[in-house]
Amino acid sequence: LSVSTVPTAPIAGQKPGTSGLRKKTKEFMSENYLANFVQSVFNTLIEMKTPVQGGTLVVSGDGRFWNPEAIQIIIKMAFAAGVSRVWCGTGGLLSTPALSAVIRARGKGFESFGGFICSASHNPGGINDDYGIKYNCENGGPSPEKMTDLMVEWTAKIAEYKICDKIPDLDLSKPITYDLGDGKSVEVFDCVEDHLAVLKTCFDFDSIRGLISHPDFSMTYDCMSGVQGPYAIKIVEGELGAAAGSCKNAVPLPDFGGPESAWHGHADPNLTYAVELVRDMGLNKEGLPIASDKPIPKFGAAADGDADRNMILSSQFFVSPSDSLAMIVANSDLIPQFKDGLKGCARSMPTSGALDIVAKKKGIECFEVPTGWKFFGNLMDSGTHYFPDKKTYTPFICGEESFGTGADHVREKDGMWAVLAWLQILAKKTEKSGKLVTCEDVANEHWKEYGRNYYARYDYEGVDKAKAEEMMKMMSDKAGSLAGQEVGGMKMKTNDIFEYVDPVDGSVSKNQGIRYIFEDGSRIIFRLSGTGVAGATVRLYLEKYEAADGSLNQHQFEVVKPLAAIALELSQLQSYTGRETEHILN
Ligand code: VG1
Ligand code: CO
């Protein structure tokens, strides 16, 4: 195949954030933008002695606007870089967890070294919205920081890229193998099959089918016009027998429904954006019950654009993501994947401590990592060949407050896995009790045993970046000074800047958020988002613990309100950012 070398020059700002490189779509479409970044990834891989030459690479995405064009460009560049075989899901679609499954499962026995996920995840898609790309490694997980740092170095010195521009654009709409000569091929396969095969090893599908056919059970799964549609239809309706139509908005759209959709193209499964689902489950956007003129399903779920996020509901009941994680771990003995015992679990730092309480009681190793799925990878890999001389923490469950939950069957958060984990727990509990058990029942039982970590996250979006950074600096400069002092009538125990030392490879990640932790376990956390494409988003995380013999059925947003007042005082947020109102998320 003939390879063209195209001269180029560095483009500023090509720095991956919490989860890959995300920018405005038009910026990505501008001359050489995508090519510069993709070549920088290949240069990094070659520098790291990854077997690019003769290797197999996965390329697909969440179906967003410009993906078809971007995928064709990446294919042509991959062959120019020496790759022998490119794998794509049908339609160029693979959800983020499915792509991880493809690298790990289909990749076995091949010189498979990784994959490009063309997605900006929950960010809206379209020519005027957001685009993104992320490189996942041989283990199926996001590139670690030491690798993205190298990528950034390459983007700053790139002078040329290579592309096989004589290859015609290929039709990826159905399963097919293209033999391009010179030992190069592109193979398109059904986008669901690998992920489904992995999930079948995790769960007892027969038992879930039993729950779904229970006369009192009903469910709805809102795919929000993201990539989950084909997976939900095939797995939930097809394999598990949910009634046709249980999966809503199940056709992936390039703009996730765009401005006309009830969620304005924000395919983000939370109380604010998943408006159709939240309404159908008989709730308002504060998660409070509202009257409904239709029968309310017994179980509800939603997914984001790339289907790695999940929201779990039962009739008129919202399961907060931090609680969901703790409850799955508490009931992990009901999930076949963990039949030999769960060895480890982890949460991101801002995620509530509900998990820690369960882990302690059950004697499971529990870790606190910075925000972003890439930090879970080493812990999960500790049980495989990657770190053979280290202690093993797998099997492993982990999650984040941002509606992300998963386990070590793949190396990404997995929206479908979370839904099946809940269905599995409900199925086993229903089998045992003889009458239908709901998420609400599981939650009430859980709180009575472990107490409840009331929680909320406030987002301040589109804030002036310099002002937000100034505010963070003010708090950082003072970090430590408040420990031991009385603030807002409560004694502060810890006041620091969160720093993480990876227990497996010792790498250090500094500056991962400002923490105010009180004697009673209440927490106030500030950090800046690393997934936005314009300005800054300040995230404020609030948590208050109520013991098992306390008041367990209050509204979470009300319980943490006094903490919010303290947080605003500590940060002087209103005077720094001029913001009076926040966006309460979970
Ligand atoms: C957010 C969430 C984080 C999550 C990340 C990627 O990051 O807080 O928990 O891992 O999005 O999720 P940030 O830096 O904006 O807070 V996804 O589904 O957009 O890949
Ligand atoms: Co996502």
Coordinates of C-alpha atoms and ligand atoms in Angstrom, one line a residue:
L1 CA 0.0 0.0 0.0
S2 CA 1.4 3.4 -0.9
V3 CA 2.1 5.6 2.1
S4 CA 2.0 9.4 1.8
T5 CA 3.9 11.6 4.2
V6 CA 2.2 14.9 4.9
P7 CA 4.0 17.8 6.5
T8 CA 2.2 19.3 9.5
A9 CA 3.0 21.6 12.5
P10 CA 2.0 21.3 16.2
I11 CA -1.5 22.5 17.2
A12 CA -1.8 23.9 20.7
G13 CA -4.0 22.3 23.4
Q14 CA -4.0 18.7 22.3
K15 CA -4.0 17.5 25.8
P16 CA -6.2 14.6 26.9
G17 CA -8.3 15.3 30.1
T18 CA -10.1 13.0 32.5
S19 CA -11.1 10.7 29.6
G20 CA -9.4 11.4 26.3
L21 CA -9.1 14.5 24.1
R22 CA -12.4 16.5 23.8
K23 CA -12.9 19.6 21.8
K24 CA -15.5 21.4 19.8
T25 CA -16.3 19.3 16.7
K26 CA -15.3 22.1 14.3
E27 CA -11.9 22.2 15.9
F28 CA -11.5 18.5 15.5
M29 CA -12.5 18.8 11.8
S30 CA -10.0 21.6 11.2
E31 CA -7.0 20.8 9.0
N32 CA -4.6 18.2 10.5
Y33 CA -6.3 18.3 13.9
L34 CA -7.3 14.6 14.1
A35 CA -4.3 13.5 12.1
N36 CA -1.8 15.3 14.4
F37 CA -3.3 13.6 17.4
V38 CA -3.6 10.2 16.0
Q39 CA 0.0 10.3 14.6
S40 CA 1.2 11.4 18.1
V41 CA -0.5 8.4 19.6
F42 CA 1.2 6.1 17.1
N43 CA 4.6 7.8 17.7
T44 CA 4.0 7.3 21.5
L45 CA 3.2 3.6 21.0
I46 CA 6.2 3.0 18.8
E47 CA 8.4 4.8 21.3
M48 CA 7.0 2.6 24.0
K49 CA 7.8 -0.5 21.9
T50 CA 4.2 -1.5 21.5
P51 CA 3.8 -4.0 18.6
V52 CA 2.2 -1.6 16.2
Q53 CA 4.1 -3.2 13.3
G54 CA 2.0 -6.1 12.1
G55 CA -0.5 -5.6 14.9
T56 CA -4.3 -5.5 15.2
L57 CA -6.1 -2.2 16.2
V58 CA -9.7 -1.6 17.1
V59 CA -11.3 1.6 15.8
S60 CA -15.0 2.5 16.5
G61 CA -17.1 4.9 18.5
D62 CA -20.4 6.0 19.8
G63 CA -22.0 7.0 16.5
R64 CA -21.7 10.7 17.0
F65 CA -21.5 13.3 14.2
W66 CA -18.3 13.1 12.1
N67 CA -17.4 9.6 13.4
P68 CA -17.8 8.0 9.9
E69 CA -15.2 10.4 8.5
A70 CA -12.8 10.2 11.5
I71 CA -12.9 6.4 11.5
Q72 CA -11.9 6.3 7.8
I73 CA -9.0 8.6 8.4
I74 CA -7.8 6.6 11.4
I75 CA -7.9 3.3 9.4
K76 CA -5.8 4.9 6.7
M77 CA -3.3 6.2 9.2
A78 CA -3.1 2.9 11.1
F79 CA -2.0 1.0 8.0
A80 CA 0.6 3.7 7.3
A81 CA 1.9 3.3 10.8
G82 CA 2.4 -0.5 10.1
V83 CA -0.8 -2.0 11.5
S84 CA -1.8 -5.2 9.7
R85 CA -5.4 -5.6 10.8
V86 CA -8.1 -3.1 11.8
W87 CA -11.3 -4.2 13.6
C88 CA -14.5 -2.3 13.6
G89 CA -18.0 -2.8 15.0
T90 CA -20.8 -2.7 12.5
G91 CA -21.7 0.9 11.5
G92 CA -18.4 1.9 13.1
L93 CA -20.2 1.5 16.4
L94 CA -18.8 0.1 19.6
S95 CA -19.8 1.3 23.1
T96 CA -16.8 2.1 25.3
P97 CA -17.1 -1.1 27.4
A98 CA -17.7 -3.1 24.3
L99 CA -14.5 -1.8 22.7
S100 CA -12.7 -2.8 25.9
A101 CA -14.2 -6.3 25.6
V102 CA -13.2 -6.6 22.0
I103 CA -9.5 -5.7 22.8
R104 CA -9.5 -8.2 25.6
A105 CA -11.6 -11.1 24.2
R106 CA -11.3 -11.0 20.4
G107 CA -7.8 -9.8 20.8
K108 CA -6.6 -12.9 22.5
G109 CA -4.2 -14.8 20.3
F110 CA -3.7 -11.8 18.0
E111 CA -1.0 -9.1 18.1
S112 CA -3.7 -6.8 19.3
F113 CA -2.4 -3.8 21.0
G114 CA -5.3 -1.4 21.6
G115 CA -8.0 0.7 20.1
F116 CA -9.3 4.2 19.4
I117 CA -12.7 5.1 20.8
C118 CA -14.2 8.0 18.9
S119 CA -16.4 9.5 21.5
A120 CA -16.8 12.5 23.8
S121 CA -19.0 10.3 26.0
H122 CA -21.8 12.2 27.7
N123 CA -20.9 15.5 25.9
P124 CA -23.5 16.5 23.3
G125 CA -22.6 15.7 19.6
G126 CA -23.1 17.6 16.4
I127 CA -21.3 20.1 14.2
N128 CA -21.7 22.8 16.9
D129 CA -21.1 20.6 19.8
D130 CA -18.4 18.2 21.0
Y131 CA -16.1 15.6 19.6
G132 CA -13.5 13.4 21.3
I133 CA -11.1 10.6 20.9
K134 CA -9.5 8.2 23.3
Y135 CA -6.8 5.6 23.0
N136 CA -7.2 2.3 25.1
C137 CA -4.3 -0.1 25.7
E138 CA -3.7 -3.8 25.3
N139 CA -5.5 -4.5 28.6
G140 CA -8.6 -2.8 27.2
G141 CA -8.3 0.2 29.5
P142 CA -7.7 3.9 29.1
S143 CA -4.1 5.0 28.6
P144 CA -2.4 5.8 31.9
E145 CA -1.1 9.3 32.6
K146 CA 2.5 8.4 31.8
M147 CA 1.4 7.5 28.3
T148 CA -0.9 10.5 27.7
D149 CA 2.0 12.7 28.9
L150 CA 4.1 11.3 26.1
M151 CA 1.3 11.8 23.6
V152 CA 1.2 15.5 24.6
E153 CA 5.0 15.7 24.1
W154 CA 4.6 14.4 20.6
T155 CA 1.7 16.8 19.7
A156 CA 4.1 19.6 20.6
K157 CA 6.9 18.5 18.2
I158 CA 5.0 16.8 15.4
A159 CA 6.3 17.7 11.9
E160 CA 4.6 15.1 9.6
Y161 CA 2.1 12.3 9.6
K162 CA 1.7 9.2 7.4
I163 CA -1.4 8.1 5.7
C164 CA -2.4 5.4 3.1
D165 CA -4.6 7.9 1.2
K166 CA -5.1 5.7 -1.8
I167 CA -7.4 3.2 0.2
P168 CA -11.0 4.0 -0.7
D169 CA -13.5 4.7 2.1
L170 CA -14.9 1.4 3.2
D171 CA -18.5 0.5 3.9
L172 CA -18.7 -0.5 7.5
S173 CA -22.4 -1.0 7.7
K174 CA -22.4 -4.8 7.8
P175 CA -20.0 -7.7 8.8
I176 CA -17.4 -8.2 6.1
T177 CA -13.6 -8.6 5.7
Y178 CA -11.8 -6.3 3.3
D179 CA -8.5 -7.7 2.1
L180 CA -6.4 -4.7 1.0
G181 CA -3.3 -6.6 -0.1
D182 CA 0.2 -6.5 1.4
G183 CA -1.2 -8.5 4.4
K184 CA -3.5 -5.7 5.4
S185 CA -7.2 -6.1 6.2
V186 CA -10.2 -4.5 7.8
E187 CA -12.7 -6.8 9.5
V188 CA -16.2 -5.5 10.4
F189 CA -18.1 -7.6 12.9
D190 CA -21.4 -7.4 14.9
C191 CA -20.9 -4.6 17.4
V192 CA -22.7 -6.5 20.2
E193 CA -21.4 -10.1 20.1
D194 CA -18.1 -9.8 22.0
H195 CA -19.6 -7.7 24.8
L196 CA -22.5 -10.0 25.1
A197 CA -20.2 -13.1 25.3
V198 CA -18.2 -11.5 28.1
L199 CA -21.4 -10.5 30.0
K200 CA -22.7 -14.0 29.8
T201 CA -19.6 -15.2 31.8
C202 CA -20.5 -12.6 34.5
F203 CA -24.2 -13.3 35.1
D204 CA -26.8 -16.0 35.2
F205 CA -29.0 -15.1 32.3
D206 CA -31.6 -17.7 33.1
S207 CA -32.2 -16.3 36.5
I208 CA -32.5 -12.7 35.1
R209 CA -34.9 -14.0 32.5
G210 CA -36.9 -15.4 35.4
L211 CA -37.1 -12.0 37.0
I212 CA -38.1 -10.3 33.8
S213 CA -40.9 -12.8 33.2
H214 CA -42.2 -12.4 36.8
P215 CA -45.8 -11.2 36.5
D216 CA -45.2 -8.1 38.7
F217 CA -42.1 -7.0 37.0
S218 CA -41.8 -4.4 34.3
M219 CA -38.9 -2.3 33.1
T220 CA -37.7 0.5 30.8
Y221 CA -34.2 1.2 29.5
D222 CA -33.6 4.7 28.0
C223 CA -30.6 4.6 25.6
M224 CA -31.0 8.4 25.0
S225 CA -30.2 7.9 21.3
G226 CA -26.6 6.9 22.2
V227 CA -24.7 3.8 21.2
Q228 CA -26.4 1.5 23.8
G229 CA -29.5 1.0 21.6
P230 CA -28.3 -2.0 19.7
Y231 CA -26.9 -3.6 22.8
A232 CA -30.0 -3.0 24.9
I233 CA -32.3 -4.4 22.1
K234 CA -30.2 -7.5 21.6
I235 CA -29.4 -8.2 25.3
V236 CA -32.4 -7.0 27.3
E237 CA -35.2 -7.6 24.8
G238 CA -33.6 -10.4 22.8
E239 CA -31.6 -12.5 25.3
L240 CA -33.5 -11.7 28.4
G241 CA -37.0 -11.5 27.0
A242 CA -38.1 -8.0 28.1
A243 CA -41.2 -6.9 26.3
A244 CA -40.6 -5.3 22.9
G245 CA -40.4 -1.5 23.4
S246 CA -38.8 -1.8 26.8
C247 CA -35.7 -0.2 25.3
K248 CA -36.4 3.4 24.5
N249 CA -34.6 5.9 22.2
A250 CA -32.7 2.8 21.0
V251 CA -31.5 4.0 17.6
P252 CA -28.1 5.7 17.8
L253 CA -28.3 9.3 16.4
P254 CA -25.3 11.5 15.5
D255 CA -26.6 14.3 17.7
F256 CA -28.2 12.0 20.4
G257 CA -31.5 13.6 19.5
G258 CA -30.2 17.2 19.4
P259 CA -32.0 20.3 20.7
E260 CA -35.4 18.8 19.9
S261 CA -35.0 15.9 22.3
A262 CA -36.2 16.2 25.8
W263 CA -32.6 16.0 27.0
H264 CA -31.4 18.6 24.4
G265 CA -28.8 16.2 23.0
H266 CA -27.1 15.6 26.4
A267 CA -27.2 11.9 26.5
D268 CA -26.3 11.9 30.2
P269 CA -28.1 9.5 32.5
N270 CA -28.9 11.6 35.6
L271 CA -31.9 13.3 37.1
T272 CA -31.4 16.5 35.2
Y273 CA -31.0 15.1 31.6
A274 CA -32.7 11.8 31.5
V275 CA -36.1 13.7 31.7
E276 CA -38.2 11.1 29.8
L277 CA -37.1 8.2 32.0
V278 CA -37.3 10.2 35.2
R279 CA -40.8 11.2 34.4
D280 CA -41.9 7.7 33.4
M281 CA -40.5 6.4 36.7
G282 CA -42.7 8.9 38.5
L283 CA -40.1 11.3 39.7
N284 CA -39.2 15.0 39.4
K285 CA -35.6 16.2 38.8
E286 CA -35.0 16.4 42.5
G287 CA -35.7 12.6 42.6
L288 CA -39.0 13.2 44.5
P289 CA -42.1 11.2 43.7
I290 CA -44.7 12.8 41.4
A291 CA -48.1 11.6 40.3
S292 CA -48.2 9.6 37.1
D293 CA -51.2 8.8 34.9
K294 CA -49.5 5.8 33.4
P295 CA -48.4 2.6 35.2
I296 CA -44.9 3.1 36.5
P297 CA -42.3 0.4 35.6
K298 CA -40.7 -1.5 38.5
F299 CA -37.2 -1.0 37.2
G300 CA -35.7 1.9 35.1
A301 CA -32.3 2.6 33.7
A302 CA -30.5 4.9 31.3
A303 CA -27.2 5.1 29.5
D304 CA -25.0 7.9 28.1
G305 CA -23.7 8.5 24.6
D306 CA -21.0 5.9 24.7
A307 CA -22.9 3.6 27.2
D308 CA -20.3 3.5 29.9
R309 CA -22.6 5.4 32.4
N310 CA -25.8 4.1 34.0
M311 CA -28.6 5.4 36.1
I312 CA -30.7 3.0 38.2
L313 CA -34.2 3.6 39.4
S314 CA -37.2 1.7 40.7
S315 CA -40.8 3.0 40.8
Q316 CA -40.6 6.5 42.2
F317 CA -37.1 5.8 43.6
F318 CA -33.7 7.0 42.6
V319 CA -30.5 5.0 43.5
S320 CA -27.6 7.4 43.8
P321 CA -24.5 6.2 42.0
S322 CA -22.4 6.1 45.1
D323 CA -25.1 4.0 46.8
S324 CA -25.4 1.8 43.8
L325 CA -21.7 0.9 43.9
A326 CA -21.9 0.1 47.7
M327 CA -25.1 -1.9 47.3
I328 CA -23.7 -4.0 44.4
V329 CA -20.6 -4.8 46.4
A330 CA -22.7 -5.6 49.5
N331 CA -24.7 -8.1 47.4
S332 CA -21.8 -9.3 45.2
D333 CA -22.2 -12.9 46.5
L334 CA -25.5 -13.0 44.4
I335 CA -23.5 -12.4 41.2
P336 CA -21.8 -15.4 39.6
Q337 CA -18.8 -13.3 38.5
F338 CA -17.8 -13.1 42.1
K339 CA -18.8 -16.7 43.2
D340 CA -15.3 -17.3 44.5
G341 CA -15.3 -14.1 46.6
L342 CA -14.7 -10.5 45.8
K343 CA -11.1 -9.5 46.6
G344 CA -11.0 -5.7 46.0
C345 CA -13.1 -2.7 45.4
A346 CA -12.5 1.0 44.7
R347 CA -14.1 4.4 44.3
S348 CA -13.0 7.7 43.0
M349 CA -12.1 10.2 45.7
P350 CA -15.3 12.3 45.4
T351 CA -17.6 9.2 45.5
S352 CA -19.2 8.7 48.8
G353 CA -17.8 6.6 51.6
A354 CA -20.7 4.2 51.5
L355 CA -18.5 1.7 49.7
D356 CA -15.8 1.9 52.4
I357 CA -18.3 0.9 55.1
V358 CA -19.4 -2.2 53.2
A359 CA -15.8 -3.2 52.4
K360 CA -14.7 -2.8 56.0
K361 CA -17.6 -5.0 57.3
K362 CA -17.0 -7.6 54.7
G363 CA -13.2 -7.6 54.9
I364 CA -12.7 -6.6 51.3
E365 CA -9.7 -4.4 50.3
C366 CA -10.9 -0.9 49.4
F367 CA -9.1 1.8 47.4
E368 CA -9.6 5.5 46.8
V369 CA -8.3 6.8 43.5
P370 CA -8.5 10.1 41.6
T371 CA -11.4 10.9 39.3
G372 CA -11.3 9.0 36.0
W373 CA -11.5 5.3 35.1
K374 CA -7.8 5.1 34.1
F375 CA -6.9 5.0 37.8
F376 CA -8.7 1.7 38.3
G377 CA -6.7 -0.2 35.6
N378 CA -3.6 -1.1 37.6
L379 CA -5.6 -2.4 40.5
M380 CA -7.6 -4.6 38.2
D381 CA -4.5 -5.8 36.3
S382 CA -2.8 -6.7 39.5
G383 CA -4.4 -10.1 39.2
T384 CA -3.2 -10.8 35.7
H385 CA 0.2 -11.1 34.0
Y386 CA 0.8 -7.4 34.1
F387 CA 2.2 -7.3 37.7
P388 CA 2.9 -11.0 38.5
D389 CA 4.9 -10.3 41.6
K390 CA 2.3 -8.0 43.1
K391 CA -0.6 -8.7 45.4
T392 CA -3.9 -9.5 43.6
Y393 CA -6.9 -7.4 44.1
T394 CA -9.2 -9.1 41.6
P395 CA -12.0 -10.0 41.2
F396 CA -12.8 -6.3 41.6
I397 CA -15.7 -3.9 41.5
C398 CA -15.3 -0.1 41.2
G399 CA -17.3 3.0 40.5
E400 CA -17.6 6.8 40.6
E401 CA -20.3 9.2 41.7
S402 CA -20.7 10.3 38.1
F403 CA -23.0 7.3 37.2
G404 CA -20.1 5.0 36.4
T405 CA -19.9 1.4 37.7
G406 CA -18.0 -1.6 36.5
A407 CA -15.8 -4.6 37.3
D408 CA -12.7 -6.3 36.0
H409 CA -14.4 -8.2 33.2
V410 CA -13.4 -5.2 31.0
R411 CA -11.3 -2.1 31.8
E412 CA -14.0 0.6 31.4
K413 CA -17.0 1.5 33.3
D414 CA -19.9 -0.5 31.8
G415 CA -23.5 0.7 31.8
M416 CA -24.9 -2.6 30.7
W417 CA -23.0 -4.5 33.3
A418 CA -24.4 -2.2 36.0
V419 CA -28.0 -2.8 34.8
L420 CA -27.4 -6.6 34.7
A421 CA -25.7 -6.5 38.1
W422 CA -28.9 -4.9 39.6
L423 CA -31.2 -7.2 37.7
Q424 CA -29.1 -10.2 38.9
I425 CA -29.4 -9.0 42.5
L426 CA -33.1 -8.5 42.2
A427 CA -33.6 -11.8 40.5
K428 CA -31.8 -13.8 43.3
K429 CA -33.6 -11.9 46.0
T430 CA -36.9 -12.4 44.3
E431 CA -36.2 -16.1 43.9
K432 CA -35.5 -16.4 47.6
S433 CA -38.4 -14.4 48.9
G434 CA -41.0 -15.5 46.4
K435 CA -42.3 -11.9 45.9
L436 CA -40.8 -9.2 43.7
V437 CA -37.9 -7.4 45.3
T438 CA -37.2 -3.8 44.0
C439 CA -34.2 -1.5 44.1
E440 CA -36.0 0.5 46.8
D441 CA -36.3 -2.6 49.0
V442 CA -32.6 -3.3 48.5
A443 CA -31.7 0.3 49.4
N444 CA -33.8 0.3 52.5
E445 CA -32.4 -2.9 53.7
H446 CA -28.9 -1.6 53.0
W447 CA -29.3 1.6 54.9
K448 CA -30.7 -0.2 57.9
E449 CA -27.6 -2.3 58.0
Y450 CA -24.8 0.2 57.1
G451 CA -26.3 3.6 57.6
R452 CA -26.8 6.1 54.8
N453 CA -24.3 8.5 53.1
Y454 CA -26.4 11.4 52.0
Y455 CA -24.8 12.9 49.0
A456 CA -25.1 15.6 46.3
R457 CA -22.9 17.1 43.6
Y458 CA -23.2 20.7 42.6
D459 CA -21.9 21.7 39.2
Y460 CA -21.1 25.3 38.2
E461 CA -20.8 25.1 34.4
G462 CA -19.3 27.6 32.0
V463 CA -17.4 29.5 34.6
D464 CA -14.5 31.8 33.6
K465 CA -11.4 29.5 33.6
A466 CA -8.9 32.0 35.1
K467 CA -11.4 32.8 37.9
A468 CA -12.0 29.2 38.7
E469 CA -8.3 28.5 38.8
E470 CA -7.7 31.5 41.1
M471 CA -10.4 30.1 43.5
M472 CA -8.8 26.7 43.5
K473 CA -5.4 28.3 44.2
M474 CA -6.7 30.2 47.1
M475 CA -8.0 27.0 48.7
S476 CA -4.8 25.1 47.8
D477 CA -2.6 27.7 49.4
K478 CA -4.6 27.4 52.6
A479 CA -4.8 23.6 52.5
G480 CA -4.0 22.2 55.9
S481 CA -4.6 25.4 57.8
L482 CA -8.2 24.5 58.8
A483 CA -7.5 21.0 60.2
G484 CA -8.5 20.9 63.9
Q485 CA -10.6 24.1 63.7
E486 CA -14.2 24.7 64.1
V487 CA -16.0 25.5 60.9
G488 CA -19.8 26.1 60.7
G489 CA -20.2 24.5 64.1
M490 CA -18.3 21.3 63.0
K491 CA -14.8 20.2 63.8
M492 CA -12.6 19.8 60.7
K493 CA -10.4 16.7 60.8
T494 CA -8.6 16.9 57.4
N495 CA -8.0 19.7 55.0
D496 CA -5.7 18.8 52.1
I497 CA -5.1 18.5 48.4
F498 CA -5.8 14.9 47.3
E499 CA -2.7 13.1 46.0
Y500 CA -2.6 9.5 44.8
V501 CA 0.2 7.1 44.8
D502 CA -0.7 4.0 42.7
P503 CA -0.1 1.0 45.0
V504 CA 0.8 -1.2 42.1
D505 CA 3.4 0.8 40.1
G506 CA 4.1 3.7 42.5
S507 CA 3.2 6.5 40.0
V508 CA 2.1 9.7 41.7
S509 CA -0.9 11.9 40.6
K510 CA -0.9 15.3 42.4
N511 CA -3.5 18.0 42.7
Q512 CA -6.6 15.8 42.4
G513 CA -9.1 18.0 44.3
I514 CA -9.4 19.9 47.6
R515 CA -10.8 18.1 50.6
Y516 CA -12.5 19.3 53.8
I517 CA -13.3 16.3 55.9
F518 CA -15.0 16.7 59.3
E519 CA -14.9 14.7 62.5
D520 CA -18.3 13.2 61.9
G521 CA -17.2 11.9 58.4
S522 CA -19.0 14.7 56.5
R523 CA -17.0 15.8 53.4
I524 CA -16.8 18.9 51.2
I525 CA -14.7 18.4 48.0
F526 CA -13.8 20.8 45.2
R527 CA -12.3 20.0 41.9
L528 CA -12.3 21.3 38.3
S529 CA -13.8 19.1 35.6
G530 CA -11.4 17.6 33.0
T531 CA -14.0 16.7 30.3
G532 CA -15.3 20.2 29.3
V533 CA -14.5 21.8 26.0
A534 CA -15.0 25.5 26.9
G535 CA -14.4 27.6 30.1
A536 CA -14.3 25.7 33.4
T537 CA -16.8 23.6 35.4
V538 CA -16.4 23.7 39.2
R539 CA -17.6 20.5 40.9
L540 CA -18.6 20.7 44.5
Y541 CA -19.2 17.3 46.2
L542 CA -21.1 17.1 49.5
E543 CA -21.6 14.2 51.8
K544 CA -23.1 13.6 55.2
Y545 CA -23.2 10.2 57.0
E546 CA -26.2 9.1 59.0
A547 CA -25.8 6.0 61.1
A548 CA -28.1 3.0 60.8
D549 CA -30.1 4.0 63.8
G550 CA -30.6 7.5 62.5
S551 CA -33.0 9.2 60.2
L552 CA -32.7 7.2 56.9
N553 CA -35.5 8.5 54.7
Q554 CA -34.7 12.2 54.3
H555 CA -34.2 13.9 51.0
Q556 CA -30.5 13.9 50.1
F557 CA -30.4 17.4 48.7
E558 CA -31.9 18.8 51.9
V559 CA -29.6 17.0 54.2
V560 CA -26.4 18.3 52.5
K561 CA -27.6 21.9 52.2
P562 CA -26.0 23.1 55.4
L563 CA -22.7 21.8 54.0
A564 CA -23.2 23.7 50.8
A565 CA -23.4 26.9 52.8
I566 CA -20.1 26.1 54.5
A567 CA -18.5 25.2 51.2
L568 CA -19.5 28.5 49.6
E569 CA -17.9 30.3 52.5
L570 CA -14.7 28.3 52.4
S571 CA -14.4 28.8 48.6
Q572 CA -15.8 32.3 48.3
L573 CA -17.2 30.8 45.1
Q574 CA -19.8 33.5 44.5
S575 CA -17.3 36.3 44.7
Y576 CA -14.7 34.5 42.5
T577 CA -17.1 33.2 39.8
G578 CA -20.1 35.5 40.1
R579 CA -22.3 32.4 40.3
E580 CA -25.4 32.3 42.4
T581 CA -26.9 29.2 41.1
E582 CA -25.7 25.7 40.8
H583 CA -26.8 22.6 38.9
I584 CA -27.5 19.8 41.3
L585 CA -26.7 16.5 39.8
N586 CA -27.0 13.4 41.9
Ligands
VG1_1 C1 -16.3 13.3 34.6 C2 -16.7 12.6 35.8 C3 -15.7 11.4 36.0 C4 -15.8 10.5 34.8 C5 -15.5 11.4 33.5 C6 -15.6 10.6 32.2 O1 -15.0 13.9 34.7 O2 -16.6 13.4 36.9 O3 -16.0 10.7 37.2 O4 -14.8 9.5 34.9 O5 -16.4 12.5 33.5 O6 -16.9 10.0 32.1 P1 -14.8 15.4 35.1 O7 -13.3 15.6 35.0 O8 -15.5 16.3 34.1 O9 -15.3 15.6 36.4 V1 -17.5 9.8 30.5 O10 -18.9 8.8 30.6 O11 -17.8 11.4 30.0 O12 -16.2 9.0 29.8
CO2 CO -19.5 7.9 28.9

